[in-house]
mmCIF file of C-alpha atoms in Angstrom:
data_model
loop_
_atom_site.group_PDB
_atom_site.id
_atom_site.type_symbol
_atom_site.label_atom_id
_atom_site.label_comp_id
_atom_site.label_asym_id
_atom_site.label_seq_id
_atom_site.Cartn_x
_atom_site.Cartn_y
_atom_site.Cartn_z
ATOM 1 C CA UNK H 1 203.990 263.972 -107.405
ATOM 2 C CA UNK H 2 206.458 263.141 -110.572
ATOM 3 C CA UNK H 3 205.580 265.454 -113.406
ATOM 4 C CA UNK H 4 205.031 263.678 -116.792
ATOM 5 C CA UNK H 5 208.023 263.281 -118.772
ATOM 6 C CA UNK H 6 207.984 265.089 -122.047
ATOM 7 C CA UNK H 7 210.277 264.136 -125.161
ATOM 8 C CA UNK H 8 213.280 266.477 -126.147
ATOM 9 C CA UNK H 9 211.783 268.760 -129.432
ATOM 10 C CA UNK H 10 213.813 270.648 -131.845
ATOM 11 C CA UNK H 11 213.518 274.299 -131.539
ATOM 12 C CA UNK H 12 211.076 275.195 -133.979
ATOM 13 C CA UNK H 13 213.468 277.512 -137.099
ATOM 14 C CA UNK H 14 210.944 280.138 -137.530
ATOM 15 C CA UNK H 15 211.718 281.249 -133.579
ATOM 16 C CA UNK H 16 215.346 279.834 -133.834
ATOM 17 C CA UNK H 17 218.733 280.276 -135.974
ATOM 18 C CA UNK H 18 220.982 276.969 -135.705
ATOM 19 C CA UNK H 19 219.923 274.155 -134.009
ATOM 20 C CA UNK H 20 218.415 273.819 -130.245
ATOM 21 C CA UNK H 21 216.777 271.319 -128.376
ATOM 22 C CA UNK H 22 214.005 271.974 -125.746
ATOM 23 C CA UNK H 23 213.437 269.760 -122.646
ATOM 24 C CA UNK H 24 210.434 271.065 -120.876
ATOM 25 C CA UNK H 25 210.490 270.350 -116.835
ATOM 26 C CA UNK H 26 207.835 271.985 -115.386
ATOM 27 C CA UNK H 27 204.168 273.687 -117.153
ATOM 28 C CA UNK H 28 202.633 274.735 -114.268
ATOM 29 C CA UNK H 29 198.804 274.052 -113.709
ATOM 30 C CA UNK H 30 196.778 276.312 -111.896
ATOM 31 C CA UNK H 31 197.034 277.884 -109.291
ATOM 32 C CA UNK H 32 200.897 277.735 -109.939
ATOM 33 C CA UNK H 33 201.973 279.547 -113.433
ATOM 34 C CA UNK H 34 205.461 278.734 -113.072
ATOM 35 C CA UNK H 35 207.516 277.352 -116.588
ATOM 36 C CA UNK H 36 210.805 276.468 -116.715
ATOM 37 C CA UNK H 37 212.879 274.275 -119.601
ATOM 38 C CA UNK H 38 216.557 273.307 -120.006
ATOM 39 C CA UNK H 39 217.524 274.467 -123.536
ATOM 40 C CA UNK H 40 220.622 273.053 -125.355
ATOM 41 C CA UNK H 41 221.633 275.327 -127.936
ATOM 42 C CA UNK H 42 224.207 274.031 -130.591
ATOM 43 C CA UNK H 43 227.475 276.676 -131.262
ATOM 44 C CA UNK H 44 226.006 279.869 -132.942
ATOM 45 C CA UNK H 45 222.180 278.756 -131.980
ATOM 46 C CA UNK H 46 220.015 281.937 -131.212
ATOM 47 C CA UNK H 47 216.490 281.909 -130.239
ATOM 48 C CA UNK H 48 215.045 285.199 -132.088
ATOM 49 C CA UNK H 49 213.934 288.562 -130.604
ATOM 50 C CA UNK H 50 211.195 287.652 -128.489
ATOM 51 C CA UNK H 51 209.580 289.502 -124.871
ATOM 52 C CA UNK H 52 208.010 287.808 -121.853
ATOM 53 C CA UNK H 53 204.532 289.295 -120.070
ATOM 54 C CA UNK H 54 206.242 288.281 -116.565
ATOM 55 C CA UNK H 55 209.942 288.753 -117.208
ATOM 56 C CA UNK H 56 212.614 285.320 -117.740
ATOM 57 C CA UNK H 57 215.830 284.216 -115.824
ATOM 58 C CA UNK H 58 218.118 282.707 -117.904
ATOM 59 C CA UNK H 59 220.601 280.393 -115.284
ATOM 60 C CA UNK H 60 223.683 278.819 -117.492
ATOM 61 C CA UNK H 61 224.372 275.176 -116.113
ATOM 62 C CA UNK H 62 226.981 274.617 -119.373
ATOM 63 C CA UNK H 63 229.354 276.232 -122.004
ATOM 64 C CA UNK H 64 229.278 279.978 -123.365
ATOM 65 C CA UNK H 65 226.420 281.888 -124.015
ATOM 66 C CA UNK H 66 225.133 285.344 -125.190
ATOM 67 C CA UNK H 67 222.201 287.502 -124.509
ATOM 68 C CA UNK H 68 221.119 290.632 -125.488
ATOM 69 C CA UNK H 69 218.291 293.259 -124.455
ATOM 70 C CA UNK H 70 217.406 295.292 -127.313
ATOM 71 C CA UNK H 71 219.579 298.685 -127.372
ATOM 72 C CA UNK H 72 221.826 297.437 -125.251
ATOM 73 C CA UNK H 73 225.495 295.284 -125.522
ATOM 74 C CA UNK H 74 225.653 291.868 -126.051
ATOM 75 C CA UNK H 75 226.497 290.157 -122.636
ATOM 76 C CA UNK H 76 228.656 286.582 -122.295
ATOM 77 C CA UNK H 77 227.349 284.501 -120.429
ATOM 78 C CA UNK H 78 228.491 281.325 -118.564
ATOM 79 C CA UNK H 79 228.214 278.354 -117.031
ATOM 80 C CA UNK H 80 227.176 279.229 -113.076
ATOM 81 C CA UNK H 81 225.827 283.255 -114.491
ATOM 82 C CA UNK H 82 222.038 284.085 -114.320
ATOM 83 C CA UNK H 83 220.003 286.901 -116.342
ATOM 84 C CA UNK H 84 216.914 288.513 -115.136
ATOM 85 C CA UNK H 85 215.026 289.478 -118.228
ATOM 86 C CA UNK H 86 211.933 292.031 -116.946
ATOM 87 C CA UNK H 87 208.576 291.807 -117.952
ATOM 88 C CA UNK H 88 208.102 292.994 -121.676
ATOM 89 C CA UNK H 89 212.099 293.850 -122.799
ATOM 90 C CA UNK H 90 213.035 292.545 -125.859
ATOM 91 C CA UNK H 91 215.836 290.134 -125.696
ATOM 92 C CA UNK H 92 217.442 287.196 -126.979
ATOM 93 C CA UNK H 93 220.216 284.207 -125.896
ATOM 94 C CA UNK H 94 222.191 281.363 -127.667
ATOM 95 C CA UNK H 95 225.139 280.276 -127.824
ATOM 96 C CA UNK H 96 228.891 281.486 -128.039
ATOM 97 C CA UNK H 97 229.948 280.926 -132.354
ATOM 98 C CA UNK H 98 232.182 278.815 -131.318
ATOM 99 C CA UNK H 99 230.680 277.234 -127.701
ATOM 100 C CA UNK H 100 227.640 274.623 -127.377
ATOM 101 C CA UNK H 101 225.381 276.377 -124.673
ATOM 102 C CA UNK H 102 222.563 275.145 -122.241
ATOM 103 C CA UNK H 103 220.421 277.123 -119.664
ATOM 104 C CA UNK H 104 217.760 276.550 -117.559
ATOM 105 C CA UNK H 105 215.161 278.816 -118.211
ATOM 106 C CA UNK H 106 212.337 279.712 -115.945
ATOM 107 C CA UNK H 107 209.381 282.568 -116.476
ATOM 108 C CA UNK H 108 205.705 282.642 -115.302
ATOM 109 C CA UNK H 109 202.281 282.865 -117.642
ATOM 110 C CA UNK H 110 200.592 286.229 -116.758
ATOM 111 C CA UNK H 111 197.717 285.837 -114.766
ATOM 112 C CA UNK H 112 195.197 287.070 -116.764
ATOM 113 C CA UNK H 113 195.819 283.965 -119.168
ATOM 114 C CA UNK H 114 197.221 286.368 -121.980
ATOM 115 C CA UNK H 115 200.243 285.495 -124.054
ATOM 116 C CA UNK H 116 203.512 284.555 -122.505
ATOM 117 C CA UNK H 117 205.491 285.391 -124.859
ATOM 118 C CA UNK H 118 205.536 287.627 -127.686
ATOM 119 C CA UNK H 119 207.925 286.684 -130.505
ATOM 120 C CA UNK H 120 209.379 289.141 -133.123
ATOM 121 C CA UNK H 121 211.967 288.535 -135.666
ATOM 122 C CA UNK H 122 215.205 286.272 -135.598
ATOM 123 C CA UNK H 123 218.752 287.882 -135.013
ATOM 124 C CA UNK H 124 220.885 289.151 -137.692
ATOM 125 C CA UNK H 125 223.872 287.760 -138.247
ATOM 126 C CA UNK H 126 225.261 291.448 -137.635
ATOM 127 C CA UNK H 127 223.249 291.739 -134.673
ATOM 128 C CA UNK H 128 224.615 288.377 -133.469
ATOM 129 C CA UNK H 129 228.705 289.238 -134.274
ATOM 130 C CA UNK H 130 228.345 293.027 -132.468
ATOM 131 C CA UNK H 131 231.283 293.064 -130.502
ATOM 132 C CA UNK H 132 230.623 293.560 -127.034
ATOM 133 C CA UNK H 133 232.738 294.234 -123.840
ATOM 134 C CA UNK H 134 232.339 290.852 -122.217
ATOM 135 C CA UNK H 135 233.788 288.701 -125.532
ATOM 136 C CA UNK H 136 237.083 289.802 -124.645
ATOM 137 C CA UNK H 137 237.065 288.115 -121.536
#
């Protein structure tokens, strides 16, 4: 079965910082609860602090990314490199300042139909230019 195609949308700026584009590839219908979207995220995009109820991987297909779980260092990420996000840790991913980015990424909808996602506030600037061990590479 061909899944519907869905037009490209524009991250939506109260979630995101810069610009990013959302292609949505799969919305799972019952009994499968599977999502998964190719995000292109322009060079010092960010989505903002946000948790998933089932956990995300993040796989990089292009470019130079970041992500970050909250207390933690800022981790580079790139093209070939997947995250594993679990259930309920803050986090957040975008692009390199200087890099466009695009992942694939992929998490489930809990199965007791309750929120996927849980969105807080959008990263600092400060939080975003933290140095971390991997920017050196």
């Amino acid at each position: 079965m061909r899944s519907r195609e869905q037009a490209t949308t524009k991250a939506p700026s109260e979630r995101f910082t810069g610009d990013a584009y959302i292609d949505v590839i799969v919305q799972g219908e019952e009994p499968s609860r599977v999502r998964a979207a190719f995000v292109r995220f322009t060079p010092g995009a960010r989505n903002g602090w946000h948790s998933h109820a089932v956990g995300q991987t993040v796989h990089v297909t292009e470019g130079v990314g970041r992500i970050q779980s909250r207390g933690e260092e800022i981790v580079e990420m790139r093209a070939g490199d997947t995250v594993v996000t679990p259930a309920g840790v803050w986090h957040w991913h975008g692009a390199a300042p200087d890099r466009f980015m695009t992942h694939l990424a992929i998490w489930e909808a809990p199965a007791d139909g309750g929120p996927e996602t849980e969105w807080g506030e959008l990263v600092t600037d400060a939080e975003y230019d933290a140095r971390s061990a991997d920017t050196a590479r």
